Amino acid sequence: MAGSLSSWLVPVLLTVGCVTLVMNILNAKKVNRSLVENIERAQADLRVAMDTSQGCIKELEMKSADMTAKDQQLASLTANVNTLMDEKNSLTVNVNTLTDEKNQIQ
């Protein structure tokens, strides 16, 4: 009886071992597919983030150029205002001088 038990036990254990290995292989393939999908999704998200980042960088460069132009325009206008104020002050002095001369003549 021990001979018939061992003649059945070895093939059954080998079959159980093979089935376990096949199930492990199938599970590993499933996990690998899932990991590949996760990697592809992460890469797609990264591409979208990079595209968005590039768009933001271009927009920032455009805004910076616009701000530089506006700063230059503001500096120019400030210089014009200062020049006109100096001119006004000079004309006010001239008017006051002429008014004083007129009053002396009368």
XYZ file of N, CA, C and O in Angstrom:
424
model
N 0.802 -1.171 0.000
C 0.000 0.000 0.000
C 0.859 1.253 0.000
O 0.469 2.251 -0.589
N 2.012 1.181 0.707
C 2.915 2.318 0.742
C 3.437 2.590 -0.654
O 3.640 3.739 -1.016
N 3.624 1.564 -1.456
C 4.106 1.736 -2.815
C 3.070 2.422 -3.678
O 3.389 3.270 -4.505
N 1.792 2.067 -3.521
C 0.761 2.698 -4.333
C 0.509 4.127 -3.870
O 0.174 5.006 -4.661
N 0.682 4.401 -2.570
C 0.503 5.752 -2.043
C 1.586 6.674 -2.590
O 1.295 7.793 -3.023
N 2.829 6.205 -2.598
C 3.914 7.041 -3.109
C 3.837 7.154 -4.616
O 4.255 8.160 -5.184
N 3.256 6.164 -5.293
C 3.132 6.262 -6.746
C 2.070 7.296 -7.114
O 2.123 7.858 -8.202
N 1.131 7.538 -6.249
C 0.118 8.559 -6.491
C 0.546 9.910 -5.926
O 0.212 10.963 -6.468
N 1.264 9.909 -4.837
C 1.622 11.137 -4.140
C 2.575 12.003 -4.958
O 2.390 13.224 -5.051
N 3.573 11.425 -5.556
C 4.556 12.193 -6.317
C 3.897 12.879 -7.511
O 4.074 14.088 -7.710
N 3.093 12.165 -8.342
C 2.457 12.864 -9.461
C 1.473 13.942 -8.995
O 1.376 15.010 -9.606
N 0.756 13.682 -7.897
C -0.194 14.688 -7.400
C 0.564 15.927 -6.921
O 0.174 17.067 -7.215
N 1.638 15.731 -6.184
C 2.435 16.869 -5.718
C 3.058 17.634 -6.889
O 3.105 18.868 -6.882
N 3.528 16.893 -7.893
C 4.083 17.559 -9.077
C 2.998 18.360 -9.807
O 3.244 19.476 -10.270
N 1.809 17.782 -9.907
C 0.697 18.467 -10.581
C 0.310 19.729 -9.802
O 0.119 20.803 -10.389
N 0.200 19.611 -8.479
C -0.129 20.779 -7.648
C 0.964 21.836 -7.783
O 0.685 23.035 -7.903
N 2.213 21.409 -7.791
C 3.327 22.358 -7.956
C 3.269 23.049 -9.304
O 3.474 24.267 -9.400
N 2.976 22.286 -10.367
C 2.892 22.877 -11.709
C 1.728 23.862 -11.800
O 1.850 24.940 -12.378
N 0.583 23.463 -11.236
C -0.586 24.358 -11.255
C -0.264 25.643 -10.486
O -0.605 26.751 -10.930
N 0.401 25.504 -9.365
C 0.787 26.680 -8.576
C 1.731 27.572 -9.370
O 1.580 28.800 -9.382
N 2.699 26.973 -10.050
C 3.633 27.766 -10.859
C 2.916 28.465 -12.014
O 3.200 29.628 -12.313
N 1.975 27.764 -12.670
C 1.220 28.361 -13.781
C 0.390 29.535 -13.269
O 0.332 30.601 -13.894
N -0.254 29.339 -12.105
C -1.049 30.427 -11.532
C -0.158 31.613 -11.161
O -0.526 32.777 -11.368
N 1.026 31.341 -10.647
C 1.974 32.399 -10.302
C 2.419 33.156 -11.554
O 2.527 34.380 -11.548
N 2.682 32.413 -12.631
C 3.089 33.049 -13.892
C 1.974 33.932 -14.426
O 2.212 35.070 -14.851
N 0.726 33.426 -14.404
C -0.408 34.211 -14.892
C -0.610 35.462 -14.037
O -0.878 36.557 -14.569
N -0.466 35.313 -12.728
C -0.605 36.473 -11.843
C 0.511 37.488 -12.102
O 0.277 38.697 -12.108
N 1.719 37.019 -12.322
C 2.849 37.910 -12.606
C 2.614 38.672 -13.910
O 2.896 39.883 -13.995
N 2.055 37.990 -14.931
C 1.752 38.657 -16.201
C 0.696 39.735 -15.996
O 0.785 40.833 -16.556
N -0.317 39.426 -15.182
C -1.382 40.391 -14.904
C -0.811 41.617 -14.196
O -1.123 42.761 -14.545
N 0.035 41.383 -13.207
C 0.655 42.491 -12.470
C 1.551 43.302 -13.401
O 1.555 44.536 -13.355
N 2.293 42.624 -14.277
C 3.170 43.331 -15.223
C 2.355 44.203 -16.170
O 2.750 45.332 -16.465
N 1.219 43.683 -16.669
C 0.353 44.472 -17.545
C -0.142 45.713 -16.817
O -0.166 46.815 -17.380
N -0.528 45.517 -15.571
C -1.007 46.644 -14.770
C 0.092 47.679 -14.570
O -0.149 48.885 -14.689
N 1.288 47.219 -14.315
C 2.419 48.144 -14.138
C 2.740 48.887 -15.429
O 3.046 50.085 -15.414
N 2.673 48.186 -16.546
C 2.929 48.826 -17.846
C 1.880 49.898 -18.102
O 2.202 51.010 -18.560
N 0.613 49.607 -17.791
C -0.443 50.598 -17.975
C -0.210 51.807 -17.077
O -0.388 52.950 -17.508
N 0.214 51.558 -15.850
C 0.499 52.666 -14.937
C 1.651 53.524 -15.445
O 1.613 54.752 -15.358
N 2.669 52.874 -15.976
C 3.815 53.611 -16.515
C 3.381 54.447 -17.719
O 3.755 55.616 -17.842
N 2.587 53.863 -18.605
C 2.117 54.599 -19.787
C 1.256 55.786 -19.375
O 1.374 56.881 -19.942
N 0.390 55.586 -18.376
C -0.451 56.673 -17.893
C 0.408 57.779 -17.279
O 0.181 58.968 -17.527
N 1.415 57.384 -16.516
C 2.310 58.371 -15.894
C 3.093 59.141 -16.961
O 3.276 60.364 -16.845
N 3.532 58.447 -18.001
C 4.261 59.120 -19.079
C 3.347 60.097 -19.818
O 3.765 61.198 -20.178
N 2.084 59.683 -20.048
C 1.135 60.580 -20.709
C 0.885 61.811 -19.837
O 0.853 62.944 -20.339
N 0.724 61.603 -18.539
C 0.533 62.736 -17.627
C 1.751 63.651 -17.632
O 1.619 64.882 -17.599
N 2.931 63.051 -17.682
C 4.162 63.833 -17.723
C 4.238 64.665 -18.999
O 4.628 65.832 -18.968
N 3.856 64.062 -20.140
C 3.862 64.809 -21.402
C 2.896 65.991 -21.333
O 3.222 67.100 -21.783
N 1.708 65.757 -20.777
C 0.728 66.843 -20.645
C 1.287 67.938 -19.739
O 1.181 69.130 -20.048
N 1.894 67.549 -18.633
C 2.469 68.532 -17.711
C 3.600 69.316 -18.380
O 3.715 70.536 -18.189
N 4.419 68.638 -19.163
C 5.513 69.326 -19.853
C 4.972 70.305 -20.893
O 5.484 71.419 -21.034
N 3.934 69.879 -21.636
C 3.325 70.771 -22.628
C 2.731 71.998 -21.942
O 2.888 73.128 -22.407
N 2.055 71.763 -20.834
C 1.478 72.873 -20.082
C 2.579 73.793 -19.567
O 2.456 75.024 -19.633
N 3.643 73.198 -19.085
C 4.770 73.983 -18.580
C 5.379 74.834 -19.690
O 5.685 76.006 -19.478
N 5.541 74.240 -20.867
C 6.095 74.997 -21.989
C 5.184 76.162 -22.360
O 5.653 77.267 -22.643
N 3.875 75.916 -22.343
C 2.925 76.985 -22.627
C 3.027 78.095 -21.602
O 2.998 79.289 -21.944
N 3.167 77.729 -20.343
C 3.300 78.729 -19.276
C 4.597 79.513 -19.426
O 4.624 80.720 -19.202
N 5.662 78.823 -19.795
C 6.948 79.498 -19.979
C 6.856 80.516 -21.114
O 7.318 81.653 -20.981
N 6.229 80.116 -22.226
C 6.083 81.046 -23.356
C 5.226 82.240 -22.955
O 5.529 83.387 -23.309
N 4.144 81.978 -22.226
C 3.275 83.067 -21.786
C 4.019 84.001 -20.836
O 3.886 85.224 -20.922
N 4.825 83.422 -19.942
C 5.614 84.235 -19.023
C 6.612 85.102 -19.782
O 6.802 86.285 -19.461
N 7.253 84.539 -20.802
C 8.205 85.311 -21.604
C 7.502 86.462 -22.312
O 8.025 87.581 -22.375
N 6.302 86.180 -22.848
C 5.543 87.239 -23.527
C 5.154 88.338 -22.535
O 5.268 89.526 -22.831
N 4.709 87.939 -21.352
C 4.312 88.922 -20.334
C 5.534 89.725 -19.871
O 5.426 90.929 -19.649
N 6.676 89.061 -19.746
C 7.893 89.762 -19.334
C 8.307 90.783 -20.384
O 8.689 91.914 -20.042
N 8.229 90.393 -21.646
C 8.567 91.330 -22.724
C 7.599 92.507 -22.718
O 8.003 93.669 -22.899
N 6.324 92.226 -22.493
C 5.312 93.278 -22.436
C 5.588 94.218 -21.265
O 5.493 95.446 -21.399
N 5.949 93.645 -20.121
C 6.255 94.474 -18.946
C 7.493 95.333 -19.196
O 7.534 96.498 -18.787
N 8.486 94.783 -19.868
C 9.691 95.550 -20.171
C 9.350 96.733 -21.072
O 9.805 97.853 -20.839
N 8.511 96.465 -22.075
C 8.105 97.544 -22.983
C 7.324 98.611 -22.217
O 7.535 99.824 -22.417
N 6.450 98.181 -21.328
C 5.663 99.146 -20.556
C 6.549 99.925 -19.590
O 6.326 101.120 -19.367
N 7.539 99.258 -19.009
C 8.479 99.952 -18.129
C 9.254 101.019 -18.899
O 9.457 102.133 -18.398
N 9.673 100.683 -20.113
C 10.391 101.653 -20.932
C 9.479 102.823 -21.307
O 9.899 103.983 -21.289
N 8.231 102.508 -21.631
C 7.276 103.553 -21.975
C 7.028 104.460 -20.762
O 6.979 105.686 -20.887
N 6.899 103.863 -19.586
C 6.697 104.639 -18.367
C 7.902 105.537 -18.087
O 7.744 106.710 -17.714
N 9.096 105.010 -18.282
C 10.300 105.817 -18.073
C 10.337 106.987 -19.049
O 10.680 108.120 -18.678
N 9.958 106.726 -20.285
C 9.937 107.788 -21.293
C 8.909 108.854 -20.937
O 9.187 110.061 -21.021
N 7.730 108.404 -20.516
C 6.685 109.367 -20.144
C 7.096 110.170 -18.912
O 6.826 111.372 -18.821
N 7.743 109.533 -17.965
C 8.219 110.236 -16.776
C 9.250 111.296 -17.159
O 9.211 112.426 -16.639
N 10.134 110.948 -18.066
C 11.134 111.914 -18.532
C 10.444 113.082 -19.231
O 10.817 114.248 -19.031
N 9.418 112.789 -20.031
C 8.670 113.851 -20.711
C 7.975 114.760 -19.706
O 7.967 115.982 -19.854
N 7.367 114.152 -18.670
C 6.695 114.946 -17.646
C 7.705 115.842 -16.933
O 7.439 117.027 -16.693
N 8.848 115.284 -16.604
C 9.875 116.094 -15.926
C 10.346 117.247 -16.805
O 10.525 118.378 -16.329
N 10.534 116.979 -18.091
C 10.946 118.025 -19.026
C 9.883 119.106 -19.111
O 10.190 120.311 -19.075
N 8.628 118.695 -19.221
C 7.536 119.668 -19.310
C 7.388 120.469 -18.016
O 7.082 121.671 -18.051
N 7.591 119.823 -16.869
C 7.527 120.539 -15.596
C 8.635 121.588 -15.515
O 8.406 122.716 -15.067
N 9.836 121.207 -15.959
C 10.945 122.165 -15.973
C 10.621 123.340 -16.894
O 10.877 124.508 -16.549
N 10.053 123.028 -18.051
C 9.682 124.064 -19.011
C 8.614 124.977 -18.414
O 8.667 126.207 -18.551
N 7.643 124.390 -17.727
C 6.566 125.162 -17.089
C 7.141 126.089 -16.031
O 6.765 127.272 -15.941
N 8.036 125.532 -15.225
C 8.655 126.355 -14.183
C 9.439 127.518 -14.787
O 9.404 128.647 -14.281
N 10.134 127.227 -15.871
C 10.901 128.280 -16.547
C 9.965 129.348 -17.096
O 10.225 130.551 -16.951
N 8.863 128.918 -17.714
C 7.903 129.882 -18.254
C 7.237 130.680 -17.133
O 6.969 131.881 -17.288
N 6.983 130.015 -15.991
C 6.391 130.726 -14.860
C 7.333 131.805 -14.353
O 6.914 132.933 -14.052
N 8.609 131.495 -14.308
C 9.610 132.488 -13.897
C 9.622 133.638 -14.893
O 9.665 134.822 -14.509
N 9.587 133.316 -16.184
C 9.573 134.363 -17.216
C 8.327 135.228 -17.088
O 8.397 136.458 -17.215
N 7.167 134.619 -16.861
C 5.919 135.383 -16.716
C 6.011 136.299 -15.498
O 5.634 137.474 -15.554
N 6.519 135.756 -14.408
C 6.647 136.576 -13.203
C 7.606 137.746 -13.432
O 7.363 138.883 -12.993
N 8.683 137.487 -14.139
C 9.650 138.543 -14.444
C 9.009 139.610 -15.317
O 9.144 140.820 -15.057
N 8.307 139.172 -16.349
C 7.649 140.121 -17.246
C 6.553 140.901 -16.527
O 6.349 142.096 -16.767
N 5.852 140.216 -15.626
C 4.805 140.911 -14.862
C 5.416 141.984 -13.960
O 4.899 143.092 -13.854
N 6.521 141.647 -13.333
C 7.211 142.618 -12.487
C 7.698 143.811 -13.314
O 7.577 144.968 -12.891
N 8.246 143.521 -14.506
C 8.713 144.617 -15.382
C 7.551 145.489 -15.816
O 7.663 146.720 -15.876
N 6.434 144.868 -16.127
C 5.236 145.612 -16.551
C 4.747 146.512 -15.425
O 4.390 147.672 -15.636
N 4.754 145.945 -14.226
C 4.276 146.725 -13.071
C 5.223 147.894 -12.785
O 4.783 148.956 -12.353
N 6.523 147.736 -13.056
C 7.488 148.806 -12.838
C 7.309 149.903 -13.867
O 7.519 151.065 -13.581
N 6.909 149.488 -15.072
C 6.751 150.472 -16.146
C 5.522 151.332 -15.867
O 5.517 152.523 -16.154
N 4.513 150.770 -15.333
C 3.274 151.524 -15.112
C 3.395 152.409 -13.979
O 3.496 153.176 -13.313
